[in-house]
Amino acid sequence: GEIENAIETVFTNAQVHLFVRDVYAAIATGAEPSTDGIAAAWKVRRKTFYPGVIMETDAEVRWVLEDFLFHDPFGSIVYPLAYLLAGELYEQYLRDGQAFVTKFVRVLQDTLWTNDLARPFGIRLSDPRLWRRNLRHLDRQMTEAERLYEKR
C-alpha cells in the first residue's frame, strides 16, 4: 500500500542518487570508470540498502538499464521530494476540505512550475521543515501499521 510505496520511493531513489554520486566522484578524480568499476559501485550501494537480500545474478549490471542517470545525475532525487510534497498537499486537503479542492483546481489550470503550484498553499519548497514534517507523517503511518500488525 501507501507505506510500502513511500519507503520504496525514498530508499530506492536515495540508493540510485548515491550510486550516481559515487560514479561522478570517481570521474572527478580523473578516473574513467570501467564497466566493472561501475558495476562494483552499484553492488556496494545495493548491499548498503539491502544488506540481507541475495541479489539476482544480473543485479550487478542493472544500472545499465538506467543510463538516463548519467544524463541527469540528480533526476532520481525528484521522486521522493515529489512524494513528500504530495503528502503535504494531502494533509492540507484533509484539513481544509472543499476550500482546498477549489484552490487546487484553480492552481492546476494556471500552473506550469512546481514552485507556482506550492505557493498558493503557503508551501515553500526550500523550507527544510516541510520535508521533516512529511517524513514525520510517514513515520506516523509506519508506526500505525506496526501497531495494527501487532494487534492481529
PDB file of C-alpha atoms in Angstrom:
ATOM      1  CA  GLY A   1       0.000   0.000   0.000  1.00  0.00           C
ATOM      2  CA  GLU A   2       0.876   3.600   0.566  1.00  0.00           C
ATOM      3  CA  ILE A   3       3.536   2.967   3.204  1.00  0.00           C
ATOM      4  CA  GLU A   4       5.398   0.420   1.094  1.00  0.00           C
ATOM      5  CA  ASN A   5       5.311   2.773  -1.901  1.00  0.00           C
ATOM      6  CA  ALA A   6       6.682   5.632   0.180  1.00  0.00           C
ATOM      7  CA  ILE A   7       9.521   3.554   1.580  1.00  0.00           C
ATOM      8  CA  GLU A   8      10.367   2.092  -1.824  1.00  0.00           C
ATOM      9  CA  THR A   9      10.326   5.532  -3.449  1.00  0.00           C
ATOM     10  CA  VAL A  10      12.523   7.177  -0.834  1.00  0.00           C
ATOM     11  CA  PHE A  11      15.029   4.346  -0.375  1.00  0.00           C
ATOM     12  CA  THR A  12      15.358   3.280  -3.997  1.00  0.00           C
ATOM     13  CA  ASN A  13      15.880   6.807  -5.221  1.00  0.00           C
ATOM     14  CA  ALA A  14      18.303   7.588  -2.412  1.00  0.00           C
ATOM     15  CA  GLN A  15      20.251   4.452  -3.383  1.00  0.00           C
ATOM     16  CA  VAL A  16      20.301   5.469  -7.033  1.00  0.00           C
ATOM     17  CA  HIS A  17      21.316   9.034  -6.192  1.00  0.00           C
ATOM     18  CA  LEU A  18      24.225   7.836  -4.036  1.00  0.00           C
ATOM     19  CA  PHE A  19      25.305   5.393  -6.741  1.00  0.00           C
ATOM     20  CA  VAL A  20      25.407   8.152  -9.364  1.00  0.00           C
ATOM     21  CA  ARG A  21      27.250  10.403  -6.908  1.00  0.00           C
ATOM     22  CA  ASP A  22      29.844   7.639  -6.406  1.00  0.00           C
ATOM     23  CA  VAL A  23      30.387   7.313 -10.146  1.00  0.00           C
ATOM     24  CA  TYR A  24      30.705  11.080 -10.624  1.00  0.00           C
ATOM     25  CA  ALA A  25      33.121  11.276  -7.678  1.00  0.00           C
ATOM     26  CA  ALA A  26      35.314   8.685  -9.410  1.00  0.00           C
ATOM     27  CA  ILE A  27      35.183  10.696 -12.639  1.00  0.00           C
ATOM     28  CA  ALA A  28      36.105  13.882 -10.729  1.00  0.00           C
ATOM     29  CA  THR A  29      39.364  12.241  -9.620  1.00  0.00           C
ATOM     30  CA  GLY A  30      40.307  11.825 -13.264  1.00  0.00           C
ATOM     31  CA  ALA A  31      39.486   8.147 -13.448  1.00  0.00           C
ATOM     32  CA  GLU A  32      37.406   6.884 -16.319  1.00  0.00           C
ATOM     33  CA  PRO A  33      35.209   4.257 -14.695  1.00  0.00           C
ATOM     34  CA  SER A  34      35.122   0.887 -16.354  1.00  0.00           C
ATOM     35  CA  THR A  35      32.007  -1.198 -16.682  1.00  0.00           C
ATOM     36  CA  ASP A  36      33.338  -3.414 -13.892  1.00  0.00           C
ATOM     37  CA  GLY A  37      34.009  -0.372 -11.707  1.00  0.00           C
ATOM     38  CA  ILE A  38      30.503   0.973 -12.208  1.00  0.00           C
ATOM     39  CA  ALA A  39      29.051  -2.473 -11.530  1.00  0.00           C
ATOM     40  CA  ALA A  40      31.069  -2.673  -8.301  1.00  0.00           C
ATOM     41  CA  ALA A  41      29.762   0.747  -7.178  1.00  0.00           C
ATOM     42  CA  TRP A  42      26.214  -0.415  -7.907  1.00  0.00           C
ATOM     43  CA  LYS A  43      26.760  -3.597  -5.916  1.00  0.00           C
ATOM     44  CA  VAL A  44      28.131  -1.655  -2.930  1.00  0.00           C
ATOM     45  CA  ARG A  45      25.068   0.620  -2.867  1.00  0.00           C
ATOM     46  CA  ARG A  46      22.703  -2.346  -3.213  1.00  0.00           C
ATOM     47  CA  LYS A  47      24.342  -4.047  -0.232  1.00  0.00           C
ATOM     48  CA  THR A  48      24.164  -0.822   1.787  1.00  0.00           C
ATOM     49  CA  PHE A  49      20.407  -0.524   1.309  1.00  0.00           C
ATOM     50  CA  TYR A  50      19.529  -4.205   1.196  1.00  0.00           C
ATOM     51  CA  PRO A  51      22.157  -5.975   3.359  1.00  0.00           C
ATOM     52  CA  GLY A  52      20.211  -9.197   3.867  1.00  0.00           C
ATOM     53  CA  VAL A  53      18.967  -9.597   0.312  1.00  0.00           C
ATOM     54  CA  ILE A  54      20.697 -12.003  -2.040  1.00  0.00           C
ATOM     55  CA  MET A  55      20.947 -10.284  -5.403  1.00  0.00           C
ATOM     56  CA  GLU A  56      19.932 -11.977  -8.621  1.00  0.00           C
ATOM     57  CA  THR A  57      22.781 -12.851 -10.969  1.00  0.00           C
ATOM     58  CA  ASP A  58      22.286  -9.837 -13.238  1.00  0.00           C
ATOM     59  CA  ALA A  59      21.936  -7.332 -10.378  1.00  0.00           C
ATOM     60  CA  GLU A  60      25.484  -6.084 -10.903  1.00  0.00           C
ATOM     61  CA  VAL A  61      24.601  -4.789 -14.362  1.00  0.00           C
ATOM     62  CA  ARG A  62      21.112  -3.494 -13.563  1.00  0.00           C
ATOM     63  CA  TRP A  63      22.434   0.076 -13.693  1.00  0.00           C
ATOM     64  CA  VAL A  64      22.941  -0.321 -17.460  1.00  0.00           C
ATOM     65  CA  LEU A  65      19.168  -0.149 -17.857  1.00  0.00           C
ATOM     66  CA  GLU A  66      19.220   3.236 -16.136  1.00  0.00           C
ATOM     67  CA  ASP A  67      21.559   5.126 -18.487  1.00  0.00           C
ATOM     68  CA  PHE A  68      19.414   8.240 -18.083  1.00  0.00           C
ATOM     69  CA  LEU A  69      21.034   8.618 -14.666  1.00  0.00           C
ATOM     70  CA  PHE A  70      24.228   9.755 -16.297  1.00  0.00           C
ATOM     71  CA  HIS A  71      22.449  12.342 -18.429  1.00  0.00           C
ATOM     72  CA  ASP A  72      20.593  13.806 -15.435  1.00  0.00           C
ATOM     73  CA  PRO A  73      22.527  12.825 -12.302  1.00  0.00           C
ATOM     74  CA  PHE A  74      20.029  14.442  -9.931  1.00  0.00           C
ATOM     75  CA  GLY A  75      16.899  13.195 -11.696  1.00  0.00           C
ATOM     76  CA  SER A  76      16.343  10.366  -9.223  1.00  0.00           C
ATOM     77  CA  ILE A  77      16.130  12.683  -6.231  1.00  0.00           C
ATOM     78  CA  VAL A  78      12.989  14.341  -7.610  1.00  0.00           C
ATOM     79  CA  TYR A  79      10.728  11.343  -6.913  1.00  0.00           C
ATOM     80  CA  PRO A  80      10.983  11.256  -3.102  1.00  0.00           C
ATOM     81  CA  LEU A  81      10.654  15.044  -2.937  1.00  0.00           C
ATOM     82  CA  ALA A  82       7.516  14.917  -5.091  1.00  0.00           C
ATOM     83  CA  TYR A  83       6.116  12.194  -2.847  1.00  0.00           C
ATOM     84  CA  LEU A  84       6.698  14.336   0.238  1.00  0.00           C
ATOM     85  CA  LEU A  85       5.154  17.392  -1.449  1.00  0.00           C
ATOM     86  CA  ALA A  86       2.101  15.307  -2.313  1.00  0.00           C
ATOM     87  CA  GLY A  87       1.906  14.308   1.350  1.00  0.00           C
ATOM     88  CA  GLU A  88       1.858  17.962   2.381  1.00  0.00           C
ATOM     89  CA  LEU A  89      -0.894  18.747  -0.115  1.00  0.00           C
ATOM     90  CA  TYR A  90      -2.904  15.760   1.102  1.00  0.00           C
ATOM     91  CA  GLU A  91      -2.616  16.930   4.722  1.00  0.00           C
ATOM     92  CA  GLN A  92      -3.946  20.334   3.668  1.00  0.00           C
ATOM     93  CA  TYR A  93      -6.809  18.654   1.823  1.00  0.00           C
ATOM     94  CA  LEU A  94      -7.745  16.696   4.951  1.00  0.00           C
ATOM     95  CA  ARG A  95      -7.654  19.885   6.999  1.00  0.00           C
ATOM     96  CA  ASP A  96      -9.346  22.312   4.560  1.00  0.00           C
ATOM     97  CA  GLY A  97     -11.699  20.088   2.520  1.00  0.00           C
ATOM     98  CA  GLN A  98     -13.588  21.795  -0.311  1.00  0.00           C
ATOM     99  CA  ALA A  99     -11.667  25.064   0.101  1.00  0.00           C
ATOM    100  CA  PHE A 100      -8.503  23.133  -0.769  1.00  0.00           C
ATOM    101  CA  VAL A 101     -10.162  21.455  -3.771  1.00  0.00           C
ATOM    102  CA  THR A 102     -11.290  24.799  -5.201  1.00  0.00           C
ATOM    103  CA  LYS A 103      -7.833  26.305  -4.790  1.00  0.00           C
ATOM    104  CA  PHE A 104      -6.109  23.190  -6.162  1.00  0.00           C
ATOM    105  CA  VAL A 105      -8.241  23.078  -9.322  1.00  0.00           C
ATOM    106  CA  ARG A 106      -7.545  26.774  -9.942  1.00  0.00           C
ATOM    107  CA  VAL A 107      -3.807  26.254  -9.464  1.00  0.00           C
ATOM    108  CA  LEU A 108      -3.757  23.270 -11.829  1.00  0.00           C
ATOM    109  CA  GLN A 109      -5.431  25.345 -14.519  1.00  0.00           C
ATOM    110  CA  ASP A 110      -2.843  28.125 -14.263  1.00  0.00           C
ATOM    111  CA  THR A 111       0.412  26.468 -13.165  1.00  0.00           C
ATOM    112  CA  LEU A 112       3.408  25.223 -15.087  1.00  0.00           C
ATOM    113  CA  TRP A 113       6.084  25.007 -12.354  1.00  0.00           C
ATOM    114  CA  THR A 114       6.221  23.191  -9.037  1.00  0.00           C
ATOM    115  CA  ASN A 115       7.050  26.347  -7.057  1.00  0.00           C
ATOM    116  CA  ASP A 116       3.981  28.007  -8.572  1.00  0.00           C
ATOM    117  CA  LEU A 117       1.871  25.022  -7.548  1.00  0.00           C
ATOM    118  CA  ALA A 118       3.100  25.141  -3.959  1.00  0.00           C
ATOM    119  CA  ARG A 119       2.942  28.902  -3.387  1.00  0.00           C
ATOM    120  CA  PRO A 120      -0.879  29.326  -3.072  1.00  0.00           C
ATOM    121  CA  PHE A 121      -0.865  26.694  -0.348  1.00  0.00           C
ATOM    122  CA  GLY A 122       1.783  28.516   1.667  1.00  0.00           C
ATOM    123  CA  ILE A 123       4.374  25.856   0.882  1.00  0.00           C
ATOM    124  CA  ARG A 124       7.987  26.922   0.432  1.00  0.00           C
ATOM    125  CA  LEU A 125       9.881  24.072  -1.196  1.00  0.00           C
ATOM    126  CA  SER A 126      13.164  25.422   0.184  1.00  0.00           C
ATOM    127  CA  ASP A 127      11.929  25.123   3.784  1.00  0.00           C
ATOM    128  CA  PRO A 128      13.507  22.062   5.449  1.00  0.00           C
ATOM    129  CA  ARG A 129      10.614  21.972   7.931  1.00  0.00           C
ATOM    130  CA  LEU A 130       8.325  20.939   5.060  1.00  0.00           C
ATOM    131  CA  TRP A 131      10.399  17.845   4.370  1.00  0.00           C
ATOM    132  CA  ARG A 132      10.854  16.991   8.072  1.00  0.00           C
ATOM    133  CA  ARG A 133       7.109  17.351   8.716  1.00  0.00           C
ATOM    134  CA  ASN A 134       6.277  14.945   5.918  1.00  0.00           C
ATOM    135  CA  LEU A 135       8.911  12.450   6.982  1.00  0.00           C
ATOM    136  CA  ARG A 136       7.247  12.540  10.428  1.00  0.00           C
ATOM    137  CA  HIS A 137       3.911  11.880   8.679  1.00  0.00           C
ATOM    138  CA  LEU A 138       5.432   8.828   7.008  1.00  0.00           C
ATOM    139  CA  ASP A 139       6.839   7.737  10.382  1.00  0.00           C
ATOM    140  CA  ARG A 140       3.358   8.029  11.940  1.00  0.00           C
ATOM    141  CA  GLN A 141       1.935   5.871   9.151  1.00  0.00           C
ATOM    142  CA  MET A 142       4.605   3.241   9.710  1.00  0.00           C
ATOM    143  CA  THR A 143       4.038   3.292  13.487  1.00  0.00           C
ATOM    144  CA  GLU A 144       0.295   2.849  12.962  1.00  0.00           C
ATOM    145  CA  ALA A 145       0.898  -0.039  10.534  1.00  0.00           C
ATOM    146  CA  GLU A 146       3.197  -1.703  13.084  1.00  0.00           C
ATOM    147  CA  ARG A 147       0.581  -1.204  15.812  1.00  0.00           C
ATOM    148  CA  LEU A 148      -2.126  -2.780  13.658  1.00  0.00           C
ATOM    149  CA  TYR A 149       0.170  -5.664  12.799  1.00  0.00           C
ATOM    150  CA  GLU A 150       0.913  -6.337  16.464  1.00  0.00           C
ATOM    151  CA  LYS A 151      -2.833  -6.296  17.289  1.00  0.00           C
ATOM    152  CA  ARG A 152      -3.714  -9.078  14.860  1.00  0.00           C
TER     153      ARG A 152
END
